[in-house]
mmCIF file of N, CA, C and O in Angstrom:
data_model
loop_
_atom_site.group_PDB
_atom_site.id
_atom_site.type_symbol
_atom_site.label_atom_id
_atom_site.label_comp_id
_atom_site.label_asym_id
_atom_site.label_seq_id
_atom_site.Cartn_x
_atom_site.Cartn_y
_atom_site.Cartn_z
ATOM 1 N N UNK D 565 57.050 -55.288 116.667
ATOM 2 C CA UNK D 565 55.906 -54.716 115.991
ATOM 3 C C UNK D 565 56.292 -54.199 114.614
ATOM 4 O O UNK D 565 55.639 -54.403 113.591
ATOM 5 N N UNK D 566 57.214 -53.637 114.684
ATOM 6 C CA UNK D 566 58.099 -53.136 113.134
ATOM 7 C C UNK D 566 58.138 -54.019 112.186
ATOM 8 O O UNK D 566 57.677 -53.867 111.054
ATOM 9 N N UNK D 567 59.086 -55.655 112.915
ATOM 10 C CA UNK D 567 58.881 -56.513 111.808
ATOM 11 C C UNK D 567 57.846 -57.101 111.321
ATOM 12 O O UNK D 567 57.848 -57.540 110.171
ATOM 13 N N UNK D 568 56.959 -57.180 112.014
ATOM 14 C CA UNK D 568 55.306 -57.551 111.804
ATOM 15 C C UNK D 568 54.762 -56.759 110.906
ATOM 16 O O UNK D 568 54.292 -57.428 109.985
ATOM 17 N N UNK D 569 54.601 -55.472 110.752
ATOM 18 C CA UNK D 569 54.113 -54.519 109.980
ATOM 19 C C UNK D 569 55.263 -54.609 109.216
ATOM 20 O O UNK D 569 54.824 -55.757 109.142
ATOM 21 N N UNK D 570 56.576 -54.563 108.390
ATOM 22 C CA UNK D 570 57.460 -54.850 107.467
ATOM 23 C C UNK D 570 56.682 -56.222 106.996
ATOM 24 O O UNK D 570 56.003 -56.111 105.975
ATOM 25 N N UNK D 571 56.720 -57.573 107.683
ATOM 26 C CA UNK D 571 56.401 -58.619 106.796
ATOM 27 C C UNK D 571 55.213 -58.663 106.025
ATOM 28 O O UNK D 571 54.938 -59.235 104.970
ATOM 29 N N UNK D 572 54.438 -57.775 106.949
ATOM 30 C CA UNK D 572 52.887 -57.600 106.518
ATOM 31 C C UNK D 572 52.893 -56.729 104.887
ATOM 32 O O UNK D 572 52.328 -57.285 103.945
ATOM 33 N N UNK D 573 53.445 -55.614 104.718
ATOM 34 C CA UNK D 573 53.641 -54.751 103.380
ATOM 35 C C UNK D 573 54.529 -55.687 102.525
ATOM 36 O O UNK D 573 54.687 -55.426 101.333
ATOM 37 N N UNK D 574 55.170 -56.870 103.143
ATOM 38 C CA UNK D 574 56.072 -57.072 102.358
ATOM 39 C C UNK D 574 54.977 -58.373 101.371
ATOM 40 O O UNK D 574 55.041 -58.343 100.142
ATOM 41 N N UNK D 575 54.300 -59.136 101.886
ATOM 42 C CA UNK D 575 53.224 -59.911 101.788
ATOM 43 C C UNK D 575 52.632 -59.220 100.478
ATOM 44 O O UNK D 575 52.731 -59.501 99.284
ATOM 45 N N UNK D 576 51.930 -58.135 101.222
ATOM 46 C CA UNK D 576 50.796 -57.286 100.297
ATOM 47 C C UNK D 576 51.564 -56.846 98.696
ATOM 48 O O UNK D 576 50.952 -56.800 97.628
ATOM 49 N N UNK D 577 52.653 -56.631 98.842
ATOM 50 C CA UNK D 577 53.541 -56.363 98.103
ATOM 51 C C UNK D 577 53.491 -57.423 96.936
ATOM 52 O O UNK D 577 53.069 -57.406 95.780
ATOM 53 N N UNK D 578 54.129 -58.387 97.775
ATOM 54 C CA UNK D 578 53.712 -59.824 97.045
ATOM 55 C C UNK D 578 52.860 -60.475 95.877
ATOM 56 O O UNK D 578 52.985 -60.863 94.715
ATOM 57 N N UNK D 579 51.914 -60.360 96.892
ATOM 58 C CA UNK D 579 50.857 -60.961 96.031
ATOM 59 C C UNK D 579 50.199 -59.815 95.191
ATOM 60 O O UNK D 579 49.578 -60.134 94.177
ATOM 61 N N UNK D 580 50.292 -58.603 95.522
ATOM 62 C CA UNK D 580 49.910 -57.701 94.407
ATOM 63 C C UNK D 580 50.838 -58.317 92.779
ATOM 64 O O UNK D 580 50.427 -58.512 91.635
ATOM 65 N N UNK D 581 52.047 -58.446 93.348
ATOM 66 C CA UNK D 581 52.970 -58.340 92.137
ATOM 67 C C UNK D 581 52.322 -59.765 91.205
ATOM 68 O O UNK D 581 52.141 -59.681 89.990
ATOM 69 N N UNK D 582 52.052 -60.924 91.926
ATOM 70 C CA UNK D 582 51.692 -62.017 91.532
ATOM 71 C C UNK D 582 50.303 -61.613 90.929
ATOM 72 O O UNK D 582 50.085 -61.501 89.723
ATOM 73 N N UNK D 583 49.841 -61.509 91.439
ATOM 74 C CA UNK D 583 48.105 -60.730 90.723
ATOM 75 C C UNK D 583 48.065 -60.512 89.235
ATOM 76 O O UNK D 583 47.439 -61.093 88.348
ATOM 77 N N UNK D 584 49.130 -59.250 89.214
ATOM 78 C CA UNK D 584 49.289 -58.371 87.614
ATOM 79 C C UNK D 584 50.199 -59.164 87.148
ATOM 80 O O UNK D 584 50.459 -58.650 86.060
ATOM 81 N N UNK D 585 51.066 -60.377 87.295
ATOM 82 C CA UNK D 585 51.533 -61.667 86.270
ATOM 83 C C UNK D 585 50.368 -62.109 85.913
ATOM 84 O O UNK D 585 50.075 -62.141 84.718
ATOM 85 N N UNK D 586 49.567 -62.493 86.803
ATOM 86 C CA UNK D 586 48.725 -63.886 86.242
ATOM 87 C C UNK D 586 47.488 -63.382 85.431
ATOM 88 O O UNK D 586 46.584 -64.120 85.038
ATOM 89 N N UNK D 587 47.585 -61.546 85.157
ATOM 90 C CA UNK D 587 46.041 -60.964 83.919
ATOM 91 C C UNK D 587 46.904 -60.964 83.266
ATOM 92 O O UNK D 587 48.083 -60.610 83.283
ATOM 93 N N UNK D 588 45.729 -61.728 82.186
ATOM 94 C CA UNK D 588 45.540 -61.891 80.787
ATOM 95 C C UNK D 588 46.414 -60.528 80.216
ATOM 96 O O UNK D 588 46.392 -59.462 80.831
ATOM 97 N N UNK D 589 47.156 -60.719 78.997
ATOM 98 C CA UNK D 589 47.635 -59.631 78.612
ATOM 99 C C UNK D 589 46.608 -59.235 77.456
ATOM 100 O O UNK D 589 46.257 -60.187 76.759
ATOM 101 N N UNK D 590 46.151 -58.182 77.185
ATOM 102 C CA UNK D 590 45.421 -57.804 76.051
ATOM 103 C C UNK D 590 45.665 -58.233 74.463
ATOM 104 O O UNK D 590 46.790 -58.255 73.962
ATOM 105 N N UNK D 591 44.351 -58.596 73.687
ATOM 106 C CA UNK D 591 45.262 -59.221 72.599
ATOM 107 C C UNK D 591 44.506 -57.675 71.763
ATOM 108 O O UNK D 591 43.691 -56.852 72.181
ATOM 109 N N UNK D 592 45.191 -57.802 70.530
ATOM 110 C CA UNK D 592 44.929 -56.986 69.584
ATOM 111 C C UNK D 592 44.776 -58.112 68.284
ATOM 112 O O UNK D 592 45.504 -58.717 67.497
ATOM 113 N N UNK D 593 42.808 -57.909 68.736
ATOM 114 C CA UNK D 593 42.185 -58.468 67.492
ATOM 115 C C UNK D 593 41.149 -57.965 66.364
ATOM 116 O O UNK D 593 40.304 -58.612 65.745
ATOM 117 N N UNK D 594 41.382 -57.038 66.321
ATOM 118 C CA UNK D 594 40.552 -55.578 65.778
ATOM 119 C C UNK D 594 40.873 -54.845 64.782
ATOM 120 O O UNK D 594 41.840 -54.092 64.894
ATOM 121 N N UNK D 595 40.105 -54.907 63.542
ATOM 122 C CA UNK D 595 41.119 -53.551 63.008
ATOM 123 C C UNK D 595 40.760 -52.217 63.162
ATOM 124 O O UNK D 595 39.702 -52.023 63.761
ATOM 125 N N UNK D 596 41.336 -51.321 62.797
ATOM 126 C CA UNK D 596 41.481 -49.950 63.044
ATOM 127 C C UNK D 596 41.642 -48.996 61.710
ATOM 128 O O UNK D 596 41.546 -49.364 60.539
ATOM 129 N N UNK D 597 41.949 -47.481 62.274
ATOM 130 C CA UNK D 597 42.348 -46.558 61.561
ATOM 131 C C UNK D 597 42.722 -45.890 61.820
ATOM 132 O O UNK D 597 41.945 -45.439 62.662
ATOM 133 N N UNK D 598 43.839 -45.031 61.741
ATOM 134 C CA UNK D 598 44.777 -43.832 61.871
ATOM 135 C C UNK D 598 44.757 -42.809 60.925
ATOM 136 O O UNK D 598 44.758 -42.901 59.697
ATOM 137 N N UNK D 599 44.735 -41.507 61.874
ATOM 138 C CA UNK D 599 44.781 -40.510 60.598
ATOM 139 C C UNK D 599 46.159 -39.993 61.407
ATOM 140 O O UNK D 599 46.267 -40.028 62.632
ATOM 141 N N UNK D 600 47.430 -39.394 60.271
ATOM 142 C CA UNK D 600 48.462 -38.778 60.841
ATOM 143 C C UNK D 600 48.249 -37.594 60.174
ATOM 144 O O UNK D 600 47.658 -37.505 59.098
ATOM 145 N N UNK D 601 48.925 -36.300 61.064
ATOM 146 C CA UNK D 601 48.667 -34.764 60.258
ATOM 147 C C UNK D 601 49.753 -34.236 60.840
ATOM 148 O O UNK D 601 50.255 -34.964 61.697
ATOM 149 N N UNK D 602 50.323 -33.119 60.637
ATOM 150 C CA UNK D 602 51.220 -31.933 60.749
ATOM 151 C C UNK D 602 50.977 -31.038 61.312
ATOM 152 O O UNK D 602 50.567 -30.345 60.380
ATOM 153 N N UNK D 603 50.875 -30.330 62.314
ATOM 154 C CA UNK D 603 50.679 -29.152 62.597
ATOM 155 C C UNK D 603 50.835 -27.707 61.645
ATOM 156 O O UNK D 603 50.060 -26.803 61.334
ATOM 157 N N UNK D 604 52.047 -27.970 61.414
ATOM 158 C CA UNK D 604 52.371 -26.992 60.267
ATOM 159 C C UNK D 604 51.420 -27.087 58.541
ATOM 160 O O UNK D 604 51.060 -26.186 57.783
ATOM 161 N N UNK D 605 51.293 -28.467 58.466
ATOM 162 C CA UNK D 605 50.524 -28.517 57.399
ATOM 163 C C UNK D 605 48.679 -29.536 58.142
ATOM 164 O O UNK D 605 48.294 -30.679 58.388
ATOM 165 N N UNK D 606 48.221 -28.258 58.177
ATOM 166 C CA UNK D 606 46.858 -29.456 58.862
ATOM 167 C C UNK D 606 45.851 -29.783 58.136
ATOM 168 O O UNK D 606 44.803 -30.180 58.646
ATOM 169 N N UNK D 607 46.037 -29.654 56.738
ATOM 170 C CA UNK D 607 45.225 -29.194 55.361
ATOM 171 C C UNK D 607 45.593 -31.279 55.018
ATOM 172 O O UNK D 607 44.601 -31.986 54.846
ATOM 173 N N UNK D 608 46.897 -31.883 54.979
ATOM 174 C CA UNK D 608 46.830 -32.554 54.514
ATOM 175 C C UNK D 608 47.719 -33.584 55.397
ATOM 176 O O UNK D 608 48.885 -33.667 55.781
ATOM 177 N N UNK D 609 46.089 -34.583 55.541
ATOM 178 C CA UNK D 609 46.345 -35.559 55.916
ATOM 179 C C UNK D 609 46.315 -37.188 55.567
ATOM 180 O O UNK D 609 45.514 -37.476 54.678
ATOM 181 N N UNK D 610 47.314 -38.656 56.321
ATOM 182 C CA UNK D 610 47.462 -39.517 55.696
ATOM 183 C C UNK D 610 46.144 -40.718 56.651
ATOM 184 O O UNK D 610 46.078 -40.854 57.873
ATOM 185 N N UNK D 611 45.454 -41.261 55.830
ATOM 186 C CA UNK D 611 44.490 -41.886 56.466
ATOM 187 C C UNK D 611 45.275 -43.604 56.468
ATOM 188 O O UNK D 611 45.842 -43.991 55.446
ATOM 189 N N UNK D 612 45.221 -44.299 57.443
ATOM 190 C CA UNK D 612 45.871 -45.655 57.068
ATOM 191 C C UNK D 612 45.066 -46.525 57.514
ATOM 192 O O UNK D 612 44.991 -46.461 58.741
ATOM 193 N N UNK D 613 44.357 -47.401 57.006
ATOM 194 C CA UNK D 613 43.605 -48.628 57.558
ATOM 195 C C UNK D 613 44.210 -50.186 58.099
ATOM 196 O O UNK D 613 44.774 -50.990 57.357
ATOM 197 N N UNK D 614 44.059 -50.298 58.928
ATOM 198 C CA UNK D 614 44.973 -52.355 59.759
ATOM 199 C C UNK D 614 43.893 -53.223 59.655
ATOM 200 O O UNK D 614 42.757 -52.957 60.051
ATOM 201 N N UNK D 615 44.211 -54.173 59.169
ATOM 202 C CA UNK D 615 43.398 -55.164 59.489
ATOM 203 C C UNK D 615 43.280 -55.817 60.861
ATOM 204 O O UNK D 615 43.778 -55.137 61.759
ATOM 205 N N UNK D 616 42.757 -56.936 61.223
ATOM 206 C CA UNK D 616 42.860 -57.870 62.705
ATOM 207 C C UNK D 616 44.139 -57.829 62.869
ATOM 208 O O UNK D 616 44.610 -57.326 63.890
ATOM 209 N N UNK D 617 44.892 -58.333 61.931
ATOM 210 C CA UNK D 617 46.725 -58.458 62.447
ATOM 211 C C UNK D 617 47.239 -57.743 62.411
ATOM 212 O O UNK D 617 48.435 -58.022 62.315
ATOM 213 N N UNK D 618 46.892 -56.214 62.447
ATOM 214 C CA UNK D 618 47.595 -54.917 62.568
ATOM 215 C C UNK D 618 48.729 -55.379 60.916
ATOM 216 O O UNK D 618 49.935 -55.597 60.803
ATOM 217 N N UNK D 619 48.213 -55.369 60.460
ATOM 218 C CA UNK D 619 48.839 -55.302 59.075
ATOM 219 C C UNK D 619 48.345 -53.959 58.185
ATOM 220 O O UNK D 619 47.170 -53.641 58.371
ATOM 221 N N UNK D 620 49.099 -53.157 57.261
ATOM 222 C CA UNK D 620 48.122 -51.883 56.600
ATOM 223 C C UNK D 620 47.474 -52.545 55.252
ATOM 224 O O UNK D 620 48.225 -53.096 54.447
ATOM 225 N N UNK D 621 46.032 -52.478 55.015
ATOM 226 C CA UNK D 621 45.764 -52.710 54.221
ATOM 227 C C UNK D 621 45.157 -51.491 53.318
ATOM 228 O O UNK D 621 44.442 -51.704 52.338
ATOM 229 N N UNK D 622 45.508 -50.269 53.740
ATOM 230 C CA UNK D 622 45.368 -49.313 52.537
ATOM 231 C C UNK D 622 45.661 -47.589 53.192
ATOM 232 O O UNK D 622 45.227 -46.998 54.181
ATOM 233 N N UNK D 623 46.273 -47.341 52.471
ATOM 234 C CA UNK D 623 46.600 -46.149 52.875
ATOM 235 C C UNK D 623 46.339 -45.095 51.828
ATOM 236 O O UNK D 623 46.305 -45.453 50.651
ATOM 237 N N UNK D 624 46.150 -43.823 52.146
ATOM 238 C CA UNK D 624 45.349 -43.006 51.436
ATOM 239 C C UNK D 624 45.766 -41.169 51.962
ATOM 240 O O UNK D 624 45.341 -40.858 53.074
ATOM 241 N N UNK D 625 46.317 -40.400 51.404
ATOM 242 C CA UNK D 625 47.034 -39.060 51.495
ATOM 243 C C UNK D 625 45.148 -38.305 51.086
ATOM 244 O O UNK D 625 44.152 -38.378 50.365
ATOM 245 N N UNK D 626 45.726 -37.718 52.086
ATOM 246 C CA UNK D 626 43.855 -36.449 51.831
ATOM 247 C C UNK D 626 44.934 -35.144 52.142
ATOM 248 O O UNK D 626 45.689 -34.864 53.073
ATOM 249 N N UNK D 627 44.499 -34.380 50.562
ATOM 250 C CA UNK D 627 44.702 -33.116 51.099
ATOM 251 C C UNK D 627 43.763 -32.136 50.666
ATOM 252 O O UNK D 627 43.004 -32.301 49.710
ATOM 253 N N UNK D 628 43.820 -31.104 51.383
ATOM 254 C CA UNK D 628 43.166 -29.638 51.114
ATOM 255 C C UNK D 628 41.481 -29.791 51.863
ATOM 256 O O UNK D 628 40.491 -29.084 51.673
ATOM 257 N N UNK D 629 41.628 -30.774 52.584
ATOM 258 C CA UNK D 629 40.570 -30.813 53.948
ATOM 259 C C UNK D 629 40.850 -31.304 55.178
ATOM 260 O O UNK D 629 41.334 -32.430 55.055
ATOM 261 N N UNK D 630 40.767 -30.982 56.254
ATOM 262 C CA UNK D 630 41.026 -31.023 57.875
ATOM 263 C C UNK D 630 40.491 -32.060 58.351
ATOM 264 O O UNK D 630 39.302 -31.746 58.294
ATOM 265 N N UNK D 631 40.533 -33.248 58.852
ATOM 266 C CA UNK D 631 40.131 -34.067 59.193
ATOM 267 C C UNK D 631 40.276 -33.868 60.783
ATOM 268 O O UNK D 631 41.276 -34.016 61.486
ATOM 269 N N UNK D 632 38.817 -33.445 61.173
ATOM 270 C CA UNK D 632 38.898 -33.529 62.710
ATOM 271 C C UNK D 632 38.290 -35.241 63.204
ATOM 272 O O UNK D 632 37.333 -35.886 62.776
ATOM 273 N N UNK D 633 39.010 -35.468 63.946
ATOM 274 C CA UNK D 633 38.628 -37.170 64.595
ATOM 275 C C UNK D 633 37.782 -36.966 65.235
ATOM 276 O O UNK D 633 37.096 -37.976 65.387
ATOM 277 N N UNK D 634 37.276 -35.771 65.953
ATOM 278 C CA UNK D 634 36.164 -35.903 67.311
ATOM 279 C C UNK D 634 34.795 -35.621 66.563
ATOM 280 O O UNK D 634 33.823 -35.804 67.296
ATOM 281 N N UNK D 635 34.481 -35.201 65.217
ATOM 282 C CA UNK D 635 33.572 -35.655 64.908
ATOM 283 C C UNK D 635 33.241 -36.603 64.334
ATOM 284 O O UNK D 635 33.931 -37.296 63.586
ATOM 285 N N UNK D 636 31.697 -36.789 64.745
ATOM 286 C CA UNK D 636 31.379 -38.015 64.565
ATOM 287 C C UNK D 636 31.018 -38.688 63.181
ATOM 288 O O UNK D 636 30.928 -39.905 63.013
ATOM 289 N N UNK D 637 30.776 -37.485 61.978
ATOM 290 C CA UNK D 637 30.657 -37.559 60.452
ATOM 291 C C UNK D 637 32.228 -38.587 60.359
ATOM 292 O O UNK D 637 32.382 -39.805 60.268
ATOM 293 N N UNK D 638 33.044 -37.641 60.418
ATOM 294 C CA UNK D 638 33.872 -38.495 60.019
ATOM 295 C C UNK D 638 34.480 -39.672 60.722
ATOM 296 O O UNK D 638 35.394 -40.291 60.179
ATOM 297 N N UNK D 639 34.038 -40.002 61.862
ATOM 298 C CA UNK D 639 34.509 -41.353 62.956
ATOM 299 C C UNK D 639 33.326 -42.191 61.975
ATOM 300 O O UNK D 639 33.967 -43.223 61.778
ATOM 301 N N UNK D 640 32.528 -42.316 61.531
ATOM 302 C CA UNK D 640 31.542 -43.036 61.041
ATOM 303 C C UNK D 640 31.807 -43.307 59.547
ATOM 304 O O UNK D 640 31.832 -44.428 59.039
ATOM 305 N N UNK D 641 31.964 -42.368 59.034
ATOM 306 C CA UNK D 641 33.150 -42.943 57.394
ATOM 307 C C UNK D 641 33.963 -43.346 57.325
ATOM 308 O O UNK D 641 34.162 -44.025 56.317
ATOM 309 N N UNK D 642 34.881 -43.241 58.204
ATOM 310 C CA UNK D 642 36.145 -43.902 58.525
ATOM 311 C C UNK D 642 36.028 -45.344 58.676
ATOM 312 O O UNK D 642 36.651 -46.182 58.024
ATOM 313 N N UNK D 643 35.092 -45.579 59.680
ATOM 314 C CA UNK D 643 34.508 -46.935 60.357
ATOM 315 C C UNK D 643 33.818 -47.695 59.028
ATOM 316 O O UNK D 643 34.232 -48.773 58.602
ATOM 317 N N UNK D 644 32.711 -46.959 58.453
ATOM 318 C CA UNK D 644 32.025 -47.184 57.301
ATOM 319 C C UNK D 644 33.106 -48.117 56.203
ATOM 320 O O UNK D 644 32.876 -49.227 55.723
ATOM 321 N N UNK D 645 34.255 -47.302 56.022
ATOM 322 C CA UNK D 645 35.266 -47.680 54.638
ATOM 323 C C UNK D 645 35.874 -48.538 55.534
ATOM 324 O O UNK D 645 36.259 -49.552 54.950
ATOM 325 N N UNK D 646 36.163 -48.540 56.952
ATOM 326 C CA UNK D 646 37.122 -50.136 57.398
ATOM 327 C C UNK D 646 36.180 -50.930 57.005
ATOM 328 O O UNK D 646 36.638 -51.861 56.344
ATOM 329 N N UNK D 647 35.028 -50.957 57.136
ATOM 330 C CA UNK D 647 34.028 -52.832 57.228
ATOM 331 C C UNK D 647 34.533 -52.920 55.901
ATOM 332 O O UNK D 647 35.021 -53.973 55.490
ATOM 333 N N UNK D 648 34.428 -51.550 54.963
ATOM 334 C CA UNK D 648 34.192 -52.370 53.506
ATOM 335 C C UNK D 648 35.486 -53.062 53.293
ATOM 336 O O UNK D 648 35.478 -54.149 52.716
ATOM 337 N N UNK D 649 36.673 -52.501 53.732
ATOM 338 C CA UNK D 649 37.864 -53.219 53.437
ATOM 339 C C UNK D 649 38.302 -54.064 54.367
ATOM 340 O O UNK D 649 39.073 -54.945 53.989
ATOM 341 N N UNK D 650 37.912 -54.000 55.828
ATOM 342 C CA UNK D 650 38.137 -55.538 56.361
ATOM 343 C C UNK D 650 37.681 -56.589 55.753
ATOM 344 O O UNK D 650 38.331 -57.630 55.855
ATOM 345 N N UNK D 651 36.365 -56.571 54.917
ATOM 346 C CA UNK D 651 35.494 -57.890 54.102
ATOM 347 C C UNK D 651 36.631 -58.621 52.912
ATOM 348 O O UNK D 651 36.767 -59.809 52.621
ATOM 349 N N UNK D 652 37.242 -57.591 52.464
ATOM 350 C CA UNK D 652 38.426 -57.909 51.768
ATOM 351 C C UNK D 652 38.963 -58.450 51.787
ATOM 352 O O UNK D 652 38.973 -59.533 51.202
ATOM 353 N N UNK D 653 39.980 -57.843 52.711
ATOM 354 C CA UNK D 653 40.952 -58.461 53.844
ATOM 355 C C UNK D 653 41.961 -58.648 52.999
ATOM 356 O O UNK D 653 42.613 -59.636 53.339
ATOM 357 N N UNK D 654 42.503 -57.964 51.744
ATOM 358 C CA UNK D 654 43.143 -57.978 50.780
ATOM 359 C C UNK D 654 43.752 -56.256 51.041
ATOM 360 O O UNK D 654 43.189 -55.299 51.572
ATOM 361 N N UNK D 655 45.154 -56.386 50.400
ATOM 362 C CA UNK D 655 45.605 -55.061 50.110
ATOM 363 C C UNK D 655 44.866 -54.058 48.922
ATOM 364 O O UNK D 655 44.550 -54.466 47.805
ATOM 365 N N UNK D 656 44.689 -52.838 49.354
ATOM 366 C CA UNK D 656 44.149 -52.293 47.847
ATOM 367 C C UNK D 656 44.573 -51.238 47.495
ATOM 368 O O UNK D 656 45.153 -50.671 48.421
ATOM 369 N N UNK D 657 44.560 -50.453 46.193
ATOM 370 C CA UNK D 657 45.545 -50.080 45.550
ATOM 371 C C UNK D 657 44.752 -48.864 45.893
ATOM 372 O O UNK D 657 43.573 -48.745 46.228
ATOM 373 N N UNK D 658 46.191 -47.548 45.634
ATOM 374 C CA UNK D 658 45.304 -46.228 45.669
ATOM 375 C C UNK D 658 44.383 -45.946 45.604
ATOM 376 O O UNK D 658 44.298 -45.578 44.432
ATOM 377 N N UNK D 659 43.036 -45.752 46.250
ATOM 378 C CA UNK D 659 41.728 -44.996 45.478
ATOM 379 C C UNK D 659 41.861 -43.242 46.347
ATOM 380 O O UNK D 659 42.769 -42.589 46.862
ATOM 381 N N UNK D 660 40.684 -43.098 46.154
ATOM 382 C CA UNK D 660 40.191 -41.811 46.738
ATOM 383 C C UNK D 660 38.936 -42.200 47.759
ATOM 384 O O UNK D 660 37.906 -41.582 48.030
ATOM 385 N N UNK D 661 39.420 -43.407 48.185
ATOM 386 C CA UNK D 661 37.599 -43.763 49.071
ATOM 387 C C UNK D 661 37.709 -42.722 50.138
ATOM 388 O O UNK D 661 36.553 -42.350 50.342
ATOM 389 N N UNK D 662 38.413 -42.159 50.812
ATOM 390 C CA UNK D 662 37.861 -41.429 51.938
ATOM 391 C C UNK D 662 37.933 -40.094 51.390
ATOM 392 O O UNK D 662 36.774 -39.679 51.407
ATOM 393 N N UNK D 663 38.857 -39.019 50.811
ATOM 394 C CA UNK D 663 37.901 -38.110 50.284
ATOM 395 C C UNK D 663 36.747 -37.991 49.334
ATOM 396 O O UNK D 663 36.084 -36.970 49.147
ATOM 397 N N UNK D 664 36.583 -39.175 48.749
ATOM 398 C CA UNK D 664 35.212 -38.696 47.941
ATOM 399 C C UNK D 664 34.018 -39.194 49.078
ATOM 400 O O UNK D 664 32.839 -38.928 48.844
ATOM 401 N N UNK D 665 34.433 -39.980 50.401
ATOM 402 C CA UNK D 665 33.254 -40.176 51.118
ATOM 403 C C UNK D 665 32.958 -39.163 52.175
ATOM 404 O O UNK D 665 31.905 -39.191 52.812
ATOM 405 N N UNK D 666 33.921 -38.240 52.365
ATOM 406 C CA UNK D 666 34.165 -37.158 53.716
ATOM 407 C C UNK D 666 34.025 -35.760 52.464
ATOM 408 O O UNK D 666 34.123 -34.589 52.832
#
C-alpha cells in the first residue's frame, strides 16, 4: 500500500513538473516606465521610459517634487508621455516633458 501511494505522489509529481515546462514563458512586449527615488532624498526623482524591447528611450531627473506612483494624476502623465514617445520609437534628448506635465 506504501508503494502504491509513493508511485502515486511520485506520478502527480511528474506530470505537475511536465505541465510548468510546457507554459508559454511570458514575453515582454510592452513598453513601460520607471520612476527611481531615495529615501533619504525623496524630493528628487529619475523618471526612465523602455520601449517594446525594453531598450531606454529617455530618461529624465525631476527634482524638488515627490512623485507618488499610486496616484492616478501622475500614472496617467506618465502613460500620456510613453504613447508620445513610443510613436517615436527614437531616442530623445533631455527635455523637461514630465515636470512641466506633472
Amino acid at each position: 500500500m506504501k508503494i502504491l501511494a509513493l508511485n502515486a505522489l511520485l506520478w502527480l509529481f511528474a506530470t505537475a513538473a511536465s505541465a510548468q515546462e510546457l507554459a508559454p514563458t511570458p514575453k515582454v512586449d510592452f513598453a513601460n516606465w520607471v520612476i527611481e527615488s531615495n529615501v533619504k532624498t525623496p524630493k528628487i526623482s529619475t523618471v526612465k521610459f523602455y520601449n517594446a524591447k525594453q531598450e531606454l528611450i529617455y530618461e529624465e531627473v525631476v527634482e524638488g517634487k515627490k512623485l507618488n506612483v499610486r496616484r492616478e494624476k501622475v500614472k496617467k502623465k506618465l502613460n500620456e508621455i510613453l504613447a508620445q514617445l513610443a510613436e517615436k520609437n527614437t531616442k530623445i534628448n533631455q527635455y523637461n516633458l514630465v515636470a512641466l506635465s506633472l
